[in-house]
Structure formats: C-alpha cells, structure tokens
mmCIF file of C-alpha atoms and ligand atoms in Angstrom:
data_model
loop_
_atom_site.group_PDB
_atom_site.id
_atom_site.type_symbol
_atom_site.label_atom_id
_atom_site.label_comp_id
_atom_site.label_asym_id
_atom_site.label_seq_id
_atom_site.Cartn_x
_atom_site.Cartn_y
_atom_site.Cartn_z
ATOM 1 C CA UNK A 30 68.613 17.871 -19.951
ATOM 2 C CA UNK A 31 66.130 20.866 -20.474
ATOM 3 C CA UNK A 32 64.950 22.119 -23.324
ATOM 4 C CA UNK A 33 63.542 25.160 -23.947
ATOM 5 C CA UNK A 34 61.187 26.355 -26.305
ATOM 6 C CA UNK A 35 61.291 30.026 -27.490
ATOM 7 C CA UNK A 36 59.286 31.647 -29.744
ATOM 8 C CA UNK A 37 60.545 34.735 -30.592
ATOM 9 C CA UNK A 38 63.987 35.947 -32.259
ATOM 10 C CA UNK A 39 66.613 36.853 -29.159
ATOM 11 C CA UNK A 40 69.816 35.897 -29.831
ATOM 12 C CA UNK A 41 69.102 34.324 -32.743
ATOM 13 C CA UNK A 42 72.070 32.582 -35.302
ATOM 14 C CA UNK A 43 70.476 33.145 -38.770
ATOM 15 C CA UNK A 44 73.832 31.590 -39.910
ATOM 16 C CA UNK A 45 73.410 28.071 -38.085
ATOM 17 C CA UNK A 46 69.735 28.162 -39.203
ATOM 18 C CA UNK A 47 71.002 28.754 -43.228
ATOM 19 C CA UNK A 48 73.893 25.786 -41.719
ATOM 20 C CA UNK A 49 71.064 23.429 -39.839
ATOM 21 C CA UNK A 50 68.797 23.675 -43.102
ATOM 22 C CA UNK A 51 71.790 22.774 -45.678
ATOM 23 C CA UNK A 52 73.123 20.349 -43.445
ATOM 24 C CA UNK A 53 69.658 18.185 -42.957
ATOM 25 C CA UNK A 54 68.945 18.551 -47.037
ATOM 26 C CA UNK A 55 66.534 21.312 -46.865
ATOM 27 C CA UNK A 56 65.991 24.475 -49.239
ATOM 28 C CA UNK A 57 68.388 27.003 -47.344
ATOM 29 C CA UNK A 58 69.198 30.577 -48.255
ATOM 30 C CA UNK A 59 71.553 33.700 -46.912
ATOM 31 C CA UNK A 60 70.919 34.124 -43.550
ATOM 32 C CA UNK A 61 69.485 37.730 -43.770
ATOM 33 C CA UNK A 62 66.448 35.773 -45.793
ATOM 34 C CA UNK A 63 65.970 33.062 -43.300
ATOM 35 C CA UNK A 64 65.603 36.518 -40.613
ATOM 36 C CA UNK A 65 63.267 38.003 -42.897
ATOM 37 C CA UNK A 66 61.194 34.542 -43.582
ATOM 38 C CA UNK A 67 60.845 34.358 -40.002
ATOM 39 C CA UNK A 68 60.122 37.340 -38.865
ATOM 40 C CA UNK A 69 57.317 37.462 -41.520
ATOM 41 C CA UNK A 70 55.792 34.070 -40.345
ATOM 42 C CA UNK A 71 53.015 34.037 -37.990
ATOM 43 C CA UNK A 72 54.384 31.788 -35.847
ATOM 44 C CA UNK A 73 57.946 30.461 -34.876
ATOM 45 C CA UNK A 74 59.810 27.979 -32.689
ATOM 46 C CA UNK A 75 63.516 28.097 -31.756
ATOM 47 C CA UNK A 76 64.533 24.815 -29.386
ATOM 48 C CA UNK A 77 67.804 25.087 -27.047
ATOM 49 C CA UNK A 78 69.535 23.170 -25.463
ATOM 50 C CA UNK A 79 71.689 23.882 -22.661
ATOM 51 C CA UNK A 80 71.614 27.582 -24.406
ATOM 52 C CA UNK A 81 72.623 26.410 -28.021
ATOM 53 C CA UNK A 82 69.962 25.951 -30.748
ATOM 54 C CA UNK A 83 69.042 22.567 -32.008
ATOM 55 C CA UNK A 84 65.909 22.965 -33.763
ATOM 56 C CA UNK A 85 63.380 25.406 -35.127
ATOM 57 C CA UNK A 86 60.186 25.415 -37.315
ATOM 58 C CA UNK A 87 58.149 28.257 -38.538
ATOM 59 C CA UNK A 88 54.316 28.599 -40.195
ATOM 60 C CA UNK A 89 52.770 31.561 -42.132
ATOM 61 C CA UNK A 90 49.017 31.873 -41.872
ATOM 62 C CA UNK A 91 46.417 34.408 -42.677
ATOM 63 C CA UNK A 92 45.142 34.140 -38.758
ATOM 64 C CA UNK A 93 42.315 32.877 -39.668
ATOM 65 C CA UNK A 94 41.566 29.517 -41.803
ATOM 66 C CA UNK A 95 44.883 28.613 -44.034
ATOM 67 C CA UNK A 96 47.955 28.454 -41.881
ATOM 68 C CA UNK A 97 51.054 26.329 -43.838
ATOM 69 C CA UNK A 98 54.221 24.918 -41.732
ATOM 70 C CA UNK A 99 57.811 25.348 -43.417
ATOM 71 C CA UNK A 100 61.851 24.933 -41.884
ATOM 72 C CA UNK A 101 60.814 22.478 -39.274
ATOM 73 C CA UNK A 102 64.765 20.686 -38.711
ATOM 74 C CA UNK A 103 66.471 19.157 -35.533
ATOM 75 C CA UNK A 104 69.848 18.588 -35.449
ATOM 76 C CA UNK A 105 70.651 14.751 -36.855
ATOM 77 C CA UNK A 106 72.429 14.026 -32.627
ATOM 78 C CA UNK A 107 68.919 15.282 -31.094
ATOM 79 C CA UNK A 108 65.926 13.318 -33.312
ATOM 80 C CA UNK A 109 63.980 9.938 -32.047
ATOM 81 C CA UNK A 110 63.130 12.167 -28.825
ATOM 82 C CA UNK A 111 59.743 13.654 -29.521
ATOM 83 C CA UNK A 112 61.667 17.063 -30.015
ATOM 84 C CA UNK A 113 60.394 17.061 -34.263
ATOM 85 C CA UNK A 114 57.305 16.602 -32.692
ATOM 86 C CA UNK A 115 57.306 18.925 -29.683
ATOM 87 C CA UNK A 116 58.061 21.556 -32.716
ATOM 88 C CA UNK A 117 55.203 21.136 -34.529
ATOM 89 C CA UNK A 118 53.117 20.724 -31.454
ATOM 90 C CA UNK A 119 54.127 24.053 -30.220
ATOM 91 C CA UNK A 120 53.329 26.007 -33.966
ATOM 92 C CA UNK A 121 50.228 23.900 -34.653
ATOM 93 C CA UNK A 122 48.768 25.137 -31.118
ATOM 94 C CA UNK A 123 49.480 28.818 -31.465
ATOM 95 C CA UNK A 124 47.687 28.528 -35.628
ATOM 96 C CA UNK A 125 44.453 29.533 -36.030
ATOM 97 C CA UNK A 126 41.591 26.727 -36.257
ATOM 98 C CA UNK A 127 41.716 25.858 -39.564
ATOM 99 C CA UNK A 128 43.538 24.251 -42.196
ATOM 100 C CA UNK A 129 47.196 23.538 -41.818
ATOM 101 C CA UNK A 130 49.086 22.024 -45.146
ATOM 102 C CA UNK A 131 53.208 21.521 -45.449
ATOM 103 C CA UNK A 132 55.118 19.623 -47.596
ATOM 104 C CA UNK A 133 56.864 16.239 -46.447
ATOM 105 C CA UNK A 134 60.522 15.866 -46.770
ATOM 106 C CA UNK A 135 60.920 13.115 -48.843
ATOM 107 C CA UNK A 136 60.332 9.829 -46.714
ATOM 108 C CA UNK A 137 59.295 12.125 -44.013
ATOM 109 C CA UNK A 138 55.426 11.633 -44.462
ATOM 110 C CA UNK A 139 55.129 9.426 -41.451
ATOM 111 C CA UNK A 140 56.253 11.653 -39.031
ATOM 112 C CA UNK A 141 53.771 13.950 -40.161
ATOM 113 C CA UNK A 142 51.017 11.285 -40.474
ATOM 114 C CA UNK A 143 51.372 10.654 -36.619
ATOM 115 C CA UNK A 144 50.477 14.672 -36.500
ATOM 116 C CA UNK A 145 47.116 13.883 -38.217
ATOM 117 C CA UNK A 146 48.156 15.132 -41.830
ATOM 118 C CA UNK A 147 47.166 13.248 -44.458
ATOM 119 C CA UNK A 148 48.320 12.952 -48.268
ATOM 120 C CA UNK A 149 46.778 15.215 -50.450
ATOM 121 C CA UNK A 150 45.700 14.432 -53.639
ATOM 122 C CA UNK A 151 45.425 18.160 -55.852
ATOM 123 C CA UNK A 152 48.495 19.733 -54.097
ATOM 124 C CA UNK A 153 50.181 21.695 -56.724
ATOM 125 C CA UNK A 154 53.422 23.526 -56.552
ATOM 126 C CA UNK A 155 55.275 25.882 -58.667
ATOM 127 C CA UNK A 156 58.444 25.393 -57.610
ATOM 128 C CA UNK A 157 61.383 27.811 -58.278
ATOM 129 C CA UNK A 158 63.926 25.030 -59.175
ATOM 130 C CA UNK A 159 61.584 22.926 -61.012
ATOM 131 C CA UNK A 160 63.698 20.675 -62.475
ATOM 132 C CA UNK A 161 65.457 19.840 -59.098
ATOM 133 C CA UNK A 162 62.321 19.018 -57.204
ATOM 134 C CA UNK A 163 61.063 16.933 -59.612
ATOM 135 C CA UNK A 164 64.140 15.170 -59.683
ATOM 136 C CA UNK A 165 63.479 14.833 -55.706
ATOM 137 C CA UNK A 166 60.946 13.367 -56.042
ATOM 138 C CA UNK A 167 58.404 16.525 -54.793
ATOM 139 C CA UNK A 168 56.739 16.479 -57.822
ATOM 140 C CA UNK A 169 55.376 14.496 -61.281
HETATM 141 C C1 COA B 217 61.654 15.395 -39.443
HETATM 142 C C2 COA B 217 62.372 15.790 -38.164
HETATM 143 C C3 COA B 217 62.081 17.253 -37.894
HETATM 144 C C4 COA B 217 61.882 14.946 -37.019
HETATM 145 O O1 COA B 217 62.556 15.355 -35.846
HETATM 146 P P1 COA B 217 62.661 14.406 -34.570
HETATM 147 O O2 COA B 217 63.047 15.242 -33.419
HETATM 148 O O3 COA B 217 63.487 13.223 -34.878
HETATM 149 O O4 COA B 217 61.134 13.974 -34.429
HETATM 150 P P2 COA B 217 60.499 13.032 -33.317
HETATM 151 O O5 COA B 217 61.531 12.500 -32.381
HETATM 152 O O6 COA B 217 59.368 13.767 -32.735
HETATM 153 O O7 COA B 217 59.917 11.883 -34.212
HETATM 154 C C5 COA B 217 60.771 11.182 -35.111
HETATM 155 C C6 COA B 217 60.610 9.705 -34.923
HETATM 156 O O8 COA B 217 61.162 9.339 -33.670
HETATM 157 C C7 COA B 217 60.219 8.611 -32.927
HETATM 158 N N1 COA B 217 60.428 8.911 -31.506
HETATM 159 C C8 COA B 217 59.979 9.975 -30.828
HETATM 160 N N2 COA B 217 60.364 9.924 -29.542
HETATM 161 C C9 COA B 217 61.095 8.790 -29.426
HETATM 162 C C10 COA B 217 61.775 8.183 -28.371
HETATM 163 N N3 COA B 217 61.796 8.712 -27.151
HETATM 164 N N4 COA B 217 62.447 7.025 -28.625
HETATM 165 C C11 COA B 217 62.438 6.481 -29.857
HETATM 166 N N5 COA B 217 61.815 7.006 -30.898
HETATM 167 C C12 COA B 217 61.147 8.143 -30.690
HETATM 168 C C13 COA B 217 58.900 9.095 -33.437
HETATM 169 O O9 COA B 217 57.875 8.131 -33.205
HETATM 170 C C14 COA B 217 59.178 9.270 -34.910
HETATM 171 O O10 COA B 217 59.077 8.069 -35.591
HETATM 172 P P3 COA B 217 58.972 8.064 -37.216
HETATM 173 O O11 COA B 217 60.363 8.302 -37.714
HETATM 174 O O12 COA B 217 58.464 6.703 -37.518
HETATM 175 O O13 COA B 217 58.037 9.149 -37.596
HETATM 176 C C15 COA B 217 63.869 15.547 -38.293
HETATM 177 O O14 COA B 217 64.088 14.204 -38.629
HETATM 178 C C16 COA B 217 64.560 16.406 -39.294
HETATM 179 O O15 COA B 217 64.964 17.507 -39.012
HETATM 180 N N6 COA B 217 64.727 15.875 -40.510
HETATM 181 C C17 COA B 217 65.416 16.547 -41.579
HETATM 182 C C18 COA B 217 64.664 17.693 -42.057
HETATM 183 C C19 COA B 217 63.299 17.303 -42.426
HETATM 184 O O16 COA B 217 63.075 16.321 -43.097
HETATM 185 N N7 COA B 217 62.376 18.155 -41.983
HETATM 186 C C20 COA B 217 61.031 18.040 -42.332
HETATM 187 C C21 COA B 217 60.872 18.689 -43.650
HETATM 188 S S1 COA B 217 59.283 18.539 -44.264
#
C-alpha cells in the first residue's frame, strides 16, 4: 500500500487531528487551534493512506539554529512500520541545521533515541497544566 507524504494543508480534517491526538494520549485542543498551530509551524507532515490520514507531525523553528518538533502521532493500526519514523525524517530534513529539541511521550524516548536525540539534562518547562504533567511523569 502507498503512502503519501504531504506537506501542506489540502483537504485537511482538523477534527480527526484534535480525534488522532486525544485518542493516542496527547495534549489535543479545538480543531480551529490545531489549524492555526499548524499553519504557524515551519514545517508540517500529513501521511495518507489510500487517501485517508493516518499520521502527521509538525516543528516550529526560527529558520535558522533552534527548530523544536511537536504532534508527531500515527494511528495505533499503522505503527511498527517505520511510518513514526518516516515522519520525523521528513520534518527533520526540511529544519534548518541546527538544534532540534521535543519532548518524549512518556516511554517514547527510544524511538526518538534511534533519531539521534539524546536526554537532556537542564530542559525546563512551564507547563500550562502543571499539576497534570507532573503527575505524568513530564516533570519533577
Ligand atoms: C511514537 C509514534 C509516533 C511512533 O510511530 P510508529 O509509526 O510506530 O514509529 P516506527 O514504526 O517508525 O517506530 C516504532 C517502533 O517500531 C519499530 N519498527 C519500525 N519498522 C518496523 C517494522 N517494519 N517491523 C517491526 N518493527 C518496526 C521501530 O524500530 C520502533 O521501535 P521502538 O518502539 O523500539 O522505538 C507512535 O507510536 C505514536 O503515535 N505514539 C503515540 C503518540 C506519541 O507518543 N507520540 C510521540 C509524542 S512525543
């Protein structure tokens, strides 16, 4: 089966993205804000299949030296087959040379390992629902 990786917003279902994100355990929001998160990110990945979406990632960068990947979900039937991968693959080469930091899903850090990130030691986050992430486990 083909899969095809688009990066801009066509046809886009900002309702199954809001769905996708709530569904996999991931911050999610009204739909109109996922639309305007995206189309204020630098770059962004939408993955079909057959003509349905099963994935998608984003990153926000300054174009230059700091780029930082959020959203990056595939559908529970679709992972195992490099397509988590393939998404980051496909942001990470159109970010600028530079730095590139995200933060893991919890017991996610693996998958990210294999992508050359590394555990950093200072990240700091002000979350907006504090208490929830540290009860997460995101922070101390
Ligand atoms: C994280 C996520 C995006 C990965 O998507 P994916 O499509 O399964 O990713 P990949 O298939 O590229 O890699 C996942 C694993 O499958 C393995 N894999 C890749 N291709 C494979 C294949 N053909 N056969 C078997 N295993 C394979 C990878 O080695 C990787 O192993 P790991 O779990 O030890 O890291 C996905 O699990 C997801 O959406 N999770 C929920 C949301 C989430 O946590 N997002 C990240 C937030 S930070």
């Amino acid at each position: 089966v083909e899969l095809e990786f688009r990066n801009d917003f066509a046809g886009v279902d900002w309702q199954f993205v809001s769905d996708t994100l709530r569904l996999v355990g991931m911050a999610y929001h009204r739909p109109e804000n996922h639309k305007k998160a995206f189309e204020n990110s630098y770059a962004v990945v939408f993955v079909y299949r057959e003509g349905t979406m099963i994935g998608f990632g984003r990153a926000v960068s300054d174009g230059v030296y700091q780029s930082a990947v959020y959203d990056v979900a595939v559908l529970p039937e679709y992972r195992k087959q490099g397509i988590g991968t393939a998404v980051m693959k496909n942001l990470l080469e159109r970010l600028p040379a530079g730095n590139v930091i995200l933060y893991a899903n919890i017991g996610r850090e693996g998958f990210y390992e294999k992508l050359g990130f590394r555990r950093m030691k200072t990240a700091m986050a002000r979350f907006r629902h504090a208490a929830v992430m540290r009860e997460k486990g995101f922070t101390e």
